[in-house]
Amino acid sequence: MITRKDITERNDRALLQAARDVLAEDGAHASVAAIAARAGIGIGSLYRRYKTKEELFQRLSVLSLDHWNEAAEQGLADPDPWMGLAAFVCGCVEFGQGSLGPIAGAIEVTQEMGAKSRRGDELFDELVRRAHEAGVLRRDVTAVDISLLIEQFGRSPVVDQLRKQGRDDLLPAAAEARRRLIAIALDGLRPGHDPLPGSPPGKELFTGRWSSQ
Amino acid sequence: MITRKDITERNDRALLQAARDVLAEDGAHASVAAIAARAGIGIGSLYRRYKTKEELFQRLSVLSLDHWNEAAEQGLADPDPWMGLAAFVCGCVEFGQGSLGPIAGAIEVTQEMGAKSRRGDELFDELVRRAHEAGVLRRDVTAVDISLLIEQFGRSPVVDQLRKQGRDDLLPAAAEARRRLIAIALDGLRPGHDPLPGSPPGKELFTGRWSSQ
DNA sequence: CAGTTGCGGAGTGATTCGCTCCGGCATGGT
DNA sequence: ACCATGCCGGAGCGAATCACTCCGCAACTG
């Protein structure tokens, strides 16, 4: 039997997913009305659950950090260093990890988020270090490079535009095409290529998470 | 001697470059005021040159198509099929080709744009075909894949966020890091990798240009 | 010095924003 | 069957921002 509580919980999940989607499409300009509409609920219901827009974004950030850490742990659990790293990258992109960049600088960073972020950094660094030692990741690619890659693939301009055009029928094909692009980028991470141009990026460039604060 | 006309021309170039930058950052929500401010000119000056926002965007689109075609011709002029293709991709990303996606569906498409776009498609297809024949591009990567890749790298979330935080000192480092990411993706295009997941994307997915209209 | 030309930005109505508040309806107890 | 309860959607609010206009000022010309 479906109770009212079930509906509330389903609405909550839909809300958070919709918030990620709309954020990925509209960036920092994402409006509360758009998020509620995408989730299929009223604005009033959204504001009953979260007092302000910022509270919703903070909740989203915490969820995002949790997902990052869980994905990193699962990646480390894989005995194959390369498969573990690749699954981590794919999981983060699919989750919409990179779509939170635009709000990272706009919300207040709590102690909880700082702690989770530091933990995530450790796990991720270990994931990359293990791949380097196994020789399955090119030496000149740093952890920050991969972080930036995840953030770069956070938004999907093709999906955004098709959605804006109302071509929902093409969305699955667009998602598949995006996975192909990610596979291409992952292949570029494997050893056997020329050195990358420029100097390795510093940690301060990766702003999607909050470990520096 | 610097005449008033020189200043006008410099302002015009600055305006178009600023429009590309702001479009890349803010997407379809890019405001005329933001473009004028980035270009360092007044709003009135912008509206003296372009009657409406759409007229500016149309001019930007034509310039973008011209750049695409010139870059493709230069790529074909390179005797090395791989270097020609790589230079084309880098040139398009650097120019900000992918940043025009958000407005592609919002402006009226002129006959001129359609013709230029078709010409660009031919050149680009030839560039890809040549690389395939020379065996320097993996067989399962299509021209549409590469188009989507260019569009994917059109926006730079790292640069966007640093600019929003006012960390202009880090912008050169961010641009360099982005070039490293593109180099990684380009390496992933070379032969010797596993087949890409899913089926090859169809032309209708690439909406950055207008050849289908 | 008068005339002209390109310039910046305050101002305008329309739109959109985050957010509040209330009428309506499904639910559950009696 | 019937009311009481509580969650739901969306109309409505002031504030902010949008695309765009208009005008006074500064710089150049003859």
Tab-separated table of C-alpha atoms (C1' of nucleotides) in Angstrom:
chain	number	residue	atom	x	y	z
A	1	MET	CA	0.000	0.000	0.000
A	2	ILE	CA	1.216	3.427	-0.897
A	3	THR	CA	0.966	5.815	2.010
A	4	ARG	CA	1.296	9.559	1.986
A	5	LYS	CA	4.754	9.193	3.483
A	6	ASP	CA	5.870	7.133	0.495
A	7	ILE	CA	4.785	9.859	-1.857
A	8	THR	CA	6.678	12.430	0.185
A	9	GLU	CA	9.851	10.374	0.023
A	10	ARG	CA	9.502	9.799	-3.693
A	11	ASN	CA	8.984	13.524	-4.171
A	12	ASP	CA	12.131	14.219	-2.191
A	13	ARG	CA	14.228	11.944	-4.371
A	14	ALA	CA	12.703	13.426	-7.515
A	15	LEU	CA	13.454	16.892	-6.170
A	16	LEU	CA	17.141	16.236	-5.617
A	17	GLN	CA	17.556	14.569	-8.995
A	18	ALA	CA	15.688	17.411	-10.694
A	19	ALA	CA	17.876	19.949	-8.905
A	20	ARG	CA	21.004	18.251	-10.258
A	21	ASP	CA	19.565	18.146	-13.779
A	22	VAL	CA	18.470	21.763	-13.828
A	23	LEU	CA	21.749	22.897	-12.284
A	24	ALA	CA	23.628	21.047	-15.006
A	25	GLU	CA	21.564	22.817	-17.658
A	26	ASP	CA	21.162	26.342	-16.325
A	27	GLY	CA	24.191	26.657	-14.089
A	28	ALA	CA	24.131	29.244	-11.361
A	29	HIS	CA	21.006	30.820	-12.883
A	30	ALA	CA	18.941	27.721	-12.127
A	31	SER	CA	15.628	28.877	-10.650
A	32	VAL	CA	13.663	27.230	-7.871
A	33	ALA	CA	10.567	27.221	-10.062
A	34	ALA	CA	12.396	25.287	-12.782
A	35	ILE	CA	13.616	22.708	-10.283
A	36	ALA	CA	10.141	22.183	-8.853
A	37	ALA	CA	8.623	21.918	-12.322
A	38	ARG	CA	11.218	19.367	-13.422
A	39	ALA	CA	10.546	17.339	-10.291
A	40	GLY	CA	6.831	17.491	-11.009
A	41	ILE	CA	5.927	19.077	-7.678
A	42	GLY	CA	4.669	22.490	-6.631
A	43	ILE	CA	6.870	25.302	-5.421
A	44	GLY	CA	5.112	25.222	-2.087
A	45	SER	CA	6.095	21.612	-1.543
A	46	LEU	CA	9.706	22.408	-2.284
A	47	TYR	CA	9.764	25.228	0.244
A	48	ARG	CA	8.139	23.048	2.889
A	49	ARG	CA	11.058	20.644	2.591
A	50	TYR	CA	13.839	23.241	2.319
A	51	LYS	CA	13.533	26.635	3.936
A	52	THR	CA	15.634	28.419	1.293
A	53	LYS	CA	17.262	27.810	-2.054
A	54	GLU	CA	20.621	27.712	-0.346
A	55	GLU	CA	19.489	24.981	2.035
A	56	LEU	CA	18.519	22.833	-0.950
A	57	PHE	CA	21.884	23.449	-2.580
A	58	GLN	CA	23.720	22.632	0.627
A	59	ARG	CA	21.841	19.350	0.907
A	60	LEU	CA	22.729	18.650	-2.710
A	61	SER	CA	26.377	19.353	-1.995
A	62	VAL	CA	26.465	16.969	0.941
A	63	LEU	CA	24.827	14.252	-1.147
A	64	SER	CA	27.356	14.912	-3.879
A	65	LEU	CA	30.260	14.567	-1.479
A	66	ASP	CA	28.788	11.350	-0.101
A	67	HIS	CA	28.473	9.967	-3.598
A	68	TRP	CA	32.036	10.939	-4.429
A	69	ASN	CA	33.356	9.165	-1.348
A	70	GLU	CA	31.253	6.041	-1.875
A	71	ALA	CA	32.284	5.851	-5.516
A	72	ALA	CA	35.939	6.216	-4.543
A	73	GLU	CA	35.610	3.443	-1.936
A	74	GLN	CA	33.964	1.169	-4.461
A	75	GLY	CA	36.712	1.973	-6.942
A	76	LEU	CA	39.357	1.030	-4.385
A	77	ALA	CA	37.458	-2.194	-3.694
A	78	ASP	CA	37.964	-3.250	-7.308
A	79	PRO	CA	41.106	-5.418	-7.548
A	80	ASP	CA	41.867	-3.994	-11.001
A	81	PRO	CA	43.365	-0.505	-10.476
A	82	TRP	CA	42.334	0.699	-13.917
A	83	MET	CA	38.774	-0.597	-13.794
A	84	GLY	CA	38.378	0.889	-10.338
A	85	LEU	CA	39.484	4.314	-11.501
A	86	ALA	CA	37.439	4.170	-14.709
A	87	ALA	CA	34.303	3.116	-12.846
A	88	PHE	CA	34.846	5.984	-10.419
A	89	VAL	CA	35.117	8.553	-13.186
A	90	CYS	CA	32.086	7.179	-15.053
A	91	GLY	CA	30.062	7.030	-11.838
A	92	CYS	CA	30.856	10.627	-10.923
A	93	VAL	CA	30.009	11.956	-14.362
A	94	GLU	CA	26.797	9.946	-14.539
A	95	PHE	CA	25.783	11.178	-11.092
A	96	GLY	CA	26.231	14.771	-12.174
A	97	GLN	CA	29.140	15.492	-9.865
A	98	GLY	CA	30.469	18.220	-12.101
A	99	SER	CA	27.183	20.086	-12.276
A	100	LEU	CA	27.675	21.425	-8.757
A	101	GLY	CA	30.601	23.610	-9.698
A	102	PRO	CA	28.481	26.723	-10.289
A	103	ILE	CA	27.045	26.668	-6.783
A	104	ALA	CA	30.239	25.710	-4.961
A	105	GLY	CA	31.177	29.339	-4.545
A	106	ALA	CA	27.660	30.505	-3.760
A	107	ILE	CA	26.813	28.485	-0.669
A	108	GLU	CA	28.137	28.476	2.852
A	109	VAL	CA	30.584	25.634	3.465
A	110	THR	CA	29.815	23.726	6.634
A	111	GLN	CA	32.356	21.839	8.758
A	112	GLU	CA	30.629	18.608	7.743
A	113	MET	CA	31.256	19.338	4.090
A	114	GLY	CA	34.893	20.205	4.748
A	115	ALA	CA	35.479	16.920	6.557
A	116	LYS	CA	33.765	14.824	3.892
A	117	SER	CA	35.726	16.645	1.241
A	118	ARG	CA	39.077	15.958	2.887
A	119	ARG	CA	38.162	12.303	3.199
A	120	GLY	CA	37.206	12.227	-0.471
A	121	ASP	CA	40.519	13.776	-1.438
A	122	GLU	CA	42.399	11.039	0.413
A	123	LEU	CA	40.403	8.245	-1.208
A	124	PHE	CA	40.739	9.768	-4.656
A	125	ASP	CA	44.473	10.374	-4.304
A	126	GLU	CA	44.883	6.754	-3.259
A	127	LEU	CA	42.844	5.613	-6.267
A	128	VAL	CA	45.116	7.577	-8.598
A	129	ARG	CA	48.312	6.546	-6.800
A	130	ARG	CA	47.347	2.880	-7.103
A	131	ALA	CA	46.728	3.260	-10.840
A	132	HIS	CA	50.070	5.018	-11.281
A	133	GLU	CA	51.920	2.255	-9.419
A	134	ALA	CA	50.212	-0.436	-11.483
A	135	GLY	CA	51.336	1.369	-14.631
A	136	VAL	CA	47.804	1.655	-16.046
A	137	LEU	CA	47.639	5.459	-15.847
A	138	ARG	CA	50.035	7.706	-17.716
A	139	ARG	CA	52.600	9.248	-15.378
A	140	ASP	CA	52.064	12.843	-16.429
A	141	VAL	CA	48.359	12.769	-15.576
A	142	THR	CA	47.723	14.016	-12.046
A	143	ALA	CA	44.749	13.585	-9.736
A	144	VAL	CA	43.817	17.205	-10.383
A	145	ASP	CA	43.787	16.532	-14.126
A	146	ILE	CA	41.211	13.805	-13.578
A	147	SER	CA	39.169	16.004	-11.237
A	148	LEU	CA	39.063	18.684	-13.896
A	149	LEU	CA	38.063	16.090	-16.486
A	150	ILE	CA	35.112	15.012	-14.339
A	151	GLU	CA	34.084	18.637	-13.949
A	152	GLN	CA	34.502	19.272	-17.666
A	153	PHE	CA	32.083	16.451	-18.424
A	154	GLY	CA	29.690	17.581	-15.697
A	155	ARG	CA	27.558	19.514	-18.109
A	156	SER	CA	26.342	17.995	-21.328
A	157	PRO	CA	25.689	20.743	-23.871
A	158	VAL	CA	24.075	18.278	-26.260
A	159	VAL	CA	21.547	17.035	-23.730
A	160	ASP	CA	20.861	20.606	-22.578
A	161	GLN	CA	20.076	21.840	-26.028
A	162	LEU	CA	17.944	18.897	-27.057
A	163	ARG	CA	15.911	19.351	-23.890
A	164	LYS	CA	15.470	23.042	-24.652
A	165	GLN	CA	14.248	22.129	-28.122
A	166	GLY	CA	11.804	19.660	-26.668
A	167	ARG	CA	13.428	16.779	-28.534
A	168	ASP	CA	13.045	14.387	-25.613
A	169	ASP	CA	13.051	11.475	-28.036
A	170	LEU	CA	16.735	12.057	-28.749
A	171	LEU	CA	17.818	12.245	-25.099
A	172	PRO	CA	18.768	8.538	-24.759
A	173	ALA	CA	20.904	8.761	-27.902
A	174	ALA	CA	22.562	11.906	-26.545
A	175	ALA	CA	23.324	10.202	-23.228
A	176	GLU	CA	24.859	7.290	-25.107
A	177	ALA	CA	26.943	9.638	-27.238
A	178	ARG	CA	28.174	11.346	-24.087
A	179	ARG	CA	29.278	8.010	-22.653
A	180	ARG	CA	31.279	7.473	-25.839
A	181	LEU	CA	33.022	10.795	-25.304
A	182	ILE	CA	33.901	9.845	-21.751
A	183	ALA	CA	35.265	6.525	-22.989
A	184	ILE	CA	37.461	8.443	-25.450
A	185	ALA	CA	38.785	10.657	-22.678
A	186	LEU	CA	39.422	7.638	-20.442
A	187	ASP	CA	41.398	5.965	-23.230
A	188	GLY	CA	43.502	9.105	-23.405
A	189	LEU	CA	44.445	8.612	-19.756
A	190	ARG	CA	46.178	5.290	-20.399
A	191	PRO	CA	49.948	5.120	-20.871
A	192	GLY	CA	51.676	5.297	-24.227
A	193	HIS	CA	51.083	8.877	-25.319
A	194	ASP	CA	53.253	11.951	-25.711
A	195	PRO	CA	53.763	14.172	-22.656
A	196	LEU	CA	50.934	16.592	-21.953
A	197	PRO	CA	51.534	20.251	-22.803
A	198	GLY	CA	52.109	22.768	-20.029
A	199	SER	CA	52.750	22.183	-16.358
A	200	PRO	CA	50.557	20.000	-14.118
A	201	PRO	CA	47.597	21.910	-12.651
A	202	GLY	CA	47.589	22.866	-8.992
A	203	LYS	CA	44.943	21.871	-6.479
A	204	GLU	CA	43.555	25.388	-6.316
A	205	LEU	CA	42.139	24.985	-9.799
A	206	PHE	CA	39.679	22.325	-8.780
A	207	THR	CA	36.801	24.154	-7.205
A	208	GLY	CA	34.101	21.541	-7.452
A	209	ARG	CA	34.754	20.392	-3.932
A	210	TRP	CA	35.713	22.230	-0.781
A	211	SER	CA	38.745	20.631	0.747
A	212	SER	CA	40.742	23.838	0.741
A	213	GLN	CA	38.350	25.546	3.109
B	1	MET	CA	48.183	58.042	-35.101
B	2	ILE	CA	45.151	56.561	-33.493
B	3	THR	CA	41.956	57.848	-35.040
B	4	ARG	CA	38.435	57.487	-33.752
B	5	LYS	CA	37.799	54.867	-36.395
B	6	ASP	CA	40.605	52.710	-34.997
B	7	ILE	CA	39.043	52.842	-31.572
B	8	THR	CA	35.690	51.842	-33.036
B	9	GLU	CA	37.195	48.837	-34.772
B	10	ARG	CA	39.044	47.754	-31.663
B	11	ASN	CA	35.841	48.087	-29.675
B	12	ASP	CA	34.034	45.938	-32.224
B	13	ARG	CA	36.602	43.152	-31.945
B	14	ALA	CA	36.526	43.385	-28.156
B	15	LEU	CA	32.736	43.198	-28.276
B	16	LEU	CA	32.632	39.996	-30.297
B	17	GLN	CA	35.304	38.343	-28.164
B	18	ALA	CA	33.493	39.412	-24.994
B	19	ALA	CA	30.229	38.046	-26.349
B	20	ARG	CA	31.843	34.660	-26.927
B	21	ASP	CA	33.352	34.658	-23.441
B	22	VAL	CA	30.157	35.635	-21.664
B	23	LEU	CA	28.130	33.179	-23.716
B	24	ALA	CA	30.527	30.421	-22.726
B	25	GLU	CA	30.074	31.321	-19.074
B	26	ASP	CA	26.405	32.184	-18.788
B	27	GLY	CA	24.920	30.223	-21.659
B	28	ALA	CA	21.581	31.312	-23.046
B	29	HIS	CA	21.051	33.619	-20.053
B	30	ALA	CA	23.958	35.818	-21.096
B	31	SER	CA	22.859	39.436	-20.743
B	32	VAL	CA	23.675	42.312	-23.039
B	33	ALA	CA	24.869	44.354	-20.072
B	34	ALA	CA	27.357	41.653	-19.100
B	35	ILE	CA	28.724	41.479	-22.648
B	36	ALA	CA	29.168	45.240	-22.845
B	37	ALA	CA	30.836	45.350	-19.439
B	38	ARG	CA	33.239	42.542	-20.353
B	39	ALA	CA	34.128	44.364	-23.568
B	40	GLY	CA	34.734	47.533	-21.587
B	41	ILE	CA	32.244	49.610	-23.543
B	42	GLY	CA	28.879	51.157	-22.736
B	43	ILE	CA	25.555	49.533	-23.481
B	44	GLY	CA	24.669	52.400	-25.758
B	45	SER	CA	27.720	51.746	-27.921
B	46	LEU	CA	26.739	48.105	-28.263
B	47	TYR	CA	23.238	48.988	-29.405
B	48	ARG	CA	24.542	51.506	-31.935
B	49	ARG	CA	26.394	48.698	-33.705
B	50	TYR	CA	23.757	45.992	-33.351
B	51	LYS	CA	20.092	46.870	-33.347
B	52	THR	CA	19.083	43.921	-31.152
B	53	LYS	CA	20.613	41.167	-29.099
B	54	GLU	CA	19.685	38.677	-31.790
B	55	GLU	CA	21.538	40.671	-34.449
B	56	LEU	CA	24.698	40.451	-32.354
B	57	PHE	CA	24.245	36.716	-31.915
B	58	GLN	CA	23.667	36.219	-35.622
B	59	ARG	CA	26.861	38.113	-36.426
B	60	LEU	CA	28.623	35.917	-33.878
B	61	SER	CA	27.256	32.796	-35.524
B	62	VAL	CA	28.452	33.812	-38.964
B	63	LEU	CA	31.911	34.574	-37.580
B	64	SER	CA	31.911	31.214	-35.886
B	65	LEU	CA	31.021	29.392	-39.088
B	66	ASP	CA	33.721	31.304	-40.949
B	67	HIS	CA	36.251	30.303	-38.340
B	68	TRP	CA	35.162	26.668	-38.506
B	69	ASN	CA	35.588	26.612	-42.277
B	70	GLU	CA	38.938	28.391	-42.254
B	71	ALA	CA	40.240	26.074	-39.536
B	72	ALA	CA	39.090	23.045	-41.530
B	73	GLU	CA	40.792	24.329	-44.671
B	74	GLN	CA	44.003	24.947	-42.766
B	75	GLY	CA	43.744	21.448	-41.307
B	76	LEU	CA	43.397	19.953	-44.761
B	77	ALA	CA	46.401	21.990	-45.908
B	78	ASP	CA	48.566	20.186	-43.355
B	79	PRO	CA	50.268	17.219	-45.048
B	80	ASP	CA	50.036	15.190	-41.814
B	81	PRO	CA	46.412	13.958	-41.488
B	82	TRP	CA	46.611	13.639	-37.724
B	83	MET	CA	48.229	17.003	-37.074
B	84	GLY	CA	45.703	18.640	-39.369
B	85	LEU	CA	42.781	17.159	-37.463
B	86	ALA	CA	44.299	17.862	-34.053
B	87	ALA	CA	45.043	21.464	-34.965
B	88	PHE	CA	41.473	21.859	-36.184
B	89	VAL	CA	40.012	20.550	-32.922
B	90	CYS	CA	42.334	22.687	-30.776
B	91	GLY	CA	41.621	25.744	-32.899
B	92	CYS	CA	37.864	25.332	-32.624
B	93	VAL	CA	37.947	24.821	-28.872
B	94	GLU	CA	40.296	27.745	-28.356
B	95	PHE	CA	38.091	29.973	-30.513
B	96	GLY	CA	35.074	29.124	-28.412
B	97	GLN	CA	33.210	27.290	-31.138
B	98	GLY	CA	31.271	25.199	-28.666
B	99	SER	CA	30.037	28.173	-26.683
B	100	LEU	CA	27.503	29.031	-29.384
B	101	GLY	CA	25.406	25.930	-28.795
B	102	PRO	CA	23.013	27.653	-26.379
B	103	ILE	CA	22.024	30.300	-28.915
B	104	ALA	CA	21.866	28.045	-31.970
B	105	GLY	CA	18.216	27.299	-31.307
B	106	ALA	CA	17.340	30.863	-30.322
B	107	ILE	CA	18.259	32.823	-33.427
B	108	GLU	CA	16.872	32.930	-36.915
B	109	VAL	CA	18.970	30.900	-39.349
B	110	THR	CA	19.787	32.795	-42.527
B	111	GLN	CA	20.455	31.233	-45.925
B	112	GLU	CA	24.023	32.483	-45.658
B	113	MET	CA	24.515	30.521	-42.461
B	114	GLY	CA	23.026	27.383	-43.969
B	115	ALA	CA	25.375	27.532	-46.958
B	116	LYS	CA	28.454	28.153	-44.832
B	117	SER	CA	27.430	25.332	-42.560
B	118	ARG	CA	27.060	22.842	-45.391
B	119	ARG	CA	30.463	23.846	-46.727
B	120	GLY	CA	31.926	23.353	-43.236
B	121	ASP	CA	30.380	19.893	-43.011
B	122	GLU	CA	32.034	18.852	-46.262
B	123	LEU	CA	35.449	20.112	-45.192
B	124	PHE	CA	35.184	18.514	-41.778
B	125	ASP	CA	34.023	15.172	-43.161
B	126	GLU	CA	36.966	15.201	-45.553
B	127	LEU	CA	39.335	15.977	-42.661
B	128	VAL	CA	38.016	12.994	-40.737
B	129	ARG	CA	37.926	10.712	-43.770
B	130	ARG	CA	41.553	11.494	-44.533
B	131	ALA	CA	42.583	10.679	-40.957
B	132	HIS	CA	40.660	7.402	-41.102
B	133	GLU	CA	42.336	6.398	-44.349
B	134	ALA	CA	45.788	7.220	-42.999
B	135	GLY	CA	45.052	4.996	-40.017
B	136	VAL	CA	45.749	7.748	-37.462
B	137	LEU	CA	42.161	7.947	-36.162
B	138	ARG	CA	40.407	5.010	-34.529
B	139	ARG	CA	37.835	3.509	-36.874
B	140	ASP	CA	34.921	3.585	-34.446
B	141	VAL	CA	35.191	7.354	-33.912
B	142	THR	CA	32.887	9.239	-36.275
B	143	ALA	CA	32.887	12.856	-37.390
B	144	VAL	CA	29.864	13.447	-35.165
B	145	ASP	CA	31.798	12.090	-32.179
B	146	ILE	CA	34.481	14.695	-32.768
B	147	SER	CA	31.883	17.447	-33.265
B	148	LEU	CA	30.338	16.535	-29.935
B	149	LEU	CA	33.767	16.518	-28.325
B	150	ILE	CA	34.417	20.060	-29.540
B	151	GLU	CA	31.065	21.148	-28.174
B	152	GLN	CA	31.708	19.374	-24.888
B	153	PHE	CA	34.918	21.357	-24.440
B	154	GLY	CA	33.248	24.564	-25.546
B	155	ARG	CA	32.560	25.626	-22.022
B	156	SER	CA	35.238	25.582	-19.381
B	157	PRO	CA	33.666	25.213	-15.934
B	158	VAL	CA	36.997	25.846	-14.249
B	159	VAL	CA	37.608	29.135	-16.005
B	160	ASP	CA	33.991	30.181	-15.444
B	161	GLN	CA	34.133	29.617	-11.737
B	162	LEU	CA	37.504	31.221	-11.197
B	163	ARG	CA	36.274	34.309	-13.039
B	164	LYS	CA	33.185	34.410	-10.858
B	165	GLN	CA	35.376	34.233	-7.787
B	166	GLY	CA	37.491	37.069	-9.106
B	167	ARG	CA	40.605	34.892	-9.143
B	168	ASP	CA	41.846	36.352	-12.410
B	169	ASP	CA	45.386	35.472	-11.401
B	170	LEU	CA	44.601	31.776	-11.869
B	171	LEU	CA	43.045	32.127	-15.315
B	172	PRO	CA	46.238	31.411	-17.293
B	173	ALA	CA	46.832	28.251	-15.258
B	174	ALA	CA	43.217	27.191	-15.850
B	175	ALA	CA	43.541	27.728	-19.588
B	176	GLU	CA	46.706	25.630	-19.586
B	177	ALA	CA	44.977	22.878	-17.615
B	178	ARG	CA	42.153	22.908	-20.120
B	179	ARG	CA	44.614	22.430	-22.965
B	180	ARG	CA	45.943	19.393	-21.110
B	181	LEU	CA	42.425	17.951	-20.954
B	182	ILE	CA	41.967	18.462	-24.680
B	183	ALA	CA	45.298	16.758	-25.307
B	184	ILE	CA	44.076	13.794	-23.233
B	185	ALA	CA	40.879	13.576	-25.257
B	186	LEU	CA	42.816	13.842	-28.522
B	187	ASP	CA	45.083	10.992	-27.440
B	188	GLY	CA	41.944	8.954	-26.852
B	189	LEU	CA	41.018	9.438	-30.500
B	190	ARG	CA	44.086	7.609	-31.785
B	191	PRO	CA	43.913	3.941	-32.749
B	192	GLY	CA	44.684	1.091	-30.390
B	193	HIS	CA	41.833	1.228	-27.905
B	194	ASP	CA	38.815	-0.958	-27.187
B	195	PRO	CA	35.619	-0.290	-29.181
B	196	LEU	CA	33.510	2.565	-27.903
B	197	PRO	CA	30.327	1.657	-26.024
B	198	GLY	CA	26.950	2.127	-27.676
B	199	SER	CA	26.133	2.895	-31.279
B	200	PRO	CA	27.674	5.782	-33.236
B	201	PRO	CA	25.774	9.063	-32.765
B	202	GLY	CA	23.613	10.409	-35.578
B	203	LYS	CA	24.020	13.810	-37.190
B	204	GLU	CA	20.884	15.132	-35.542
B	205	LEU	CA	22.678	15.164	-32.203
B	206	PHE	CA	25.120	17.848	-33.229
B	207	THR	CA	23.248	21.099	-32.894
B	208	GLY	CA	26.132	23.521	-32.699
B	209	ARG	CA	25.904	24.237	-36.380
B	210	TRP	CA	22.968	24.472	-38.745
B	211	SER	CA	23.503	22.246	-41.701
B	212	SER	CA	20.267	20.366	-41.170
B	213	GLN	CA	18.192	23.462	-41.802
C	1	DC	C1'	34.994	78.606	-31.654
C	2	DA	C1'	30.797	76.397	-33.520
C	3	DG	C1'	29.370	72.029	-35.462
C	4	DT	C1'	29.359	67.187	-35.529
C	5	DT	C1'	29.988	62.549	-34.149
C	6	DG	C1'	30.571	58.651	-31.270
C	7	DC	C1'	30.341	57.572	-26.374
C	8	DG	C1'	28.635	55.945	-21.575
C	9	DG	C1'	25.087	55.089	-18.468
C	10	DA	C1'	20.707	56.519	-16.071
C	11	DG	C1'	16.037	55.493	-16.961
C	12	DT	C1'	11.734	52.500	-18.590
C	13	DG	C1'	8.394	49.024	-18.876
C	14	DA	C1'	8.289	44.125	-18.948
C	15	DT	C1'	9.760	39.982	-17.159
C	16	DT	C1'	11.610	36.789	-13.808
C	17	DC	C1'	13.395	36.045	-9.394
C	18	DG	C1'	13.020	33.873	-4.395
C	19	DC	C1'	9.595	33.270	-1.319
C	20	DT	C1'	4.781	33.406	1.260
C	21	DC	C1'	0.256	32.210	1.935
C	22	DC	C1'	-4.091	30.180	1.307
C	23	DG	C1'	-7.893	27.417	-0.850
C	24	DG	C1'	-8.683	22.630	-2.033
C	25	DC	C1'	-8.418	17.782	-1.788
C	26	DA	C1'	-6.994	13.231	-0.274
C	27	DT	C1'	-6.604	10.771	3.954
C	28	DG	C1'	-7.863	8.702	8.452
C	29	DG	C1'	-10.449	8.430	12.698
C	30	DT	C1'	-15.054	7.897	14.578
D	1	DA	C1'	-21.124	8.790	6.197
D	2	DC	C1'	-18.896	12.814	7.794
D	3	DC	C1'	-16.025	15.967	9.681
D	4	DA	C1'	-11.117	17.153	11.016
D	5	DT	C1'	-6.464	17.106	9.652
D	6	DG	C1'	-2.471	17.989	7.056
D	7	DC	C1'	-0.099	17.984	2.816
D	8	DC	C1'	-0.298	19.841	-1.825
D	9	DG	C1'	-0.175	23.144	-5.811
D	10	DG	C1'	0.070	27.595	-7.512
D	11	DA	C1'	-1.543	32.560	-7.404
D	12	DG	C1'	0.556	36.585	-5.701
D	13	DC	C1'	4.209	39.658	-3.517
D	14	DG	C1'	8.208	42.939	-3.552
D	15	DA	C1'	12.727	42.964	-5.322
D	16	DA	C1'	15.860	42.265	-8.865
D	17	DT	C1'	17.137	41.899	-13.635
D	18	DC	C1'	16.047	41.843	-18.363
D	19	DA	C1'	16.388	44.158	-23.341
D	20	DC	C1'	16.326	48.460	-24.971
D	21	DT	C1'	15.979	53.966	-25.354
D	22	DC	C1'	17.410	58.519	-24.778
D	23	DC	C1'	20.186	62.262	-23.635
D	24	DG	C1'	24.119	64.988	-21.912
D	25	DC	C1'	29.066	65.035	-22.346
D	26	DA	C1'	33.580	64.746	-24.394
D	27	DA	C1'	36.508	64.518	-28.401
D	28	DC	C1'	37.522	65.549	-32.985
D	29	DT	C1'	36.904	68.608	-37.434
D	30	DG	C1'	36.987	72.733	-40.293
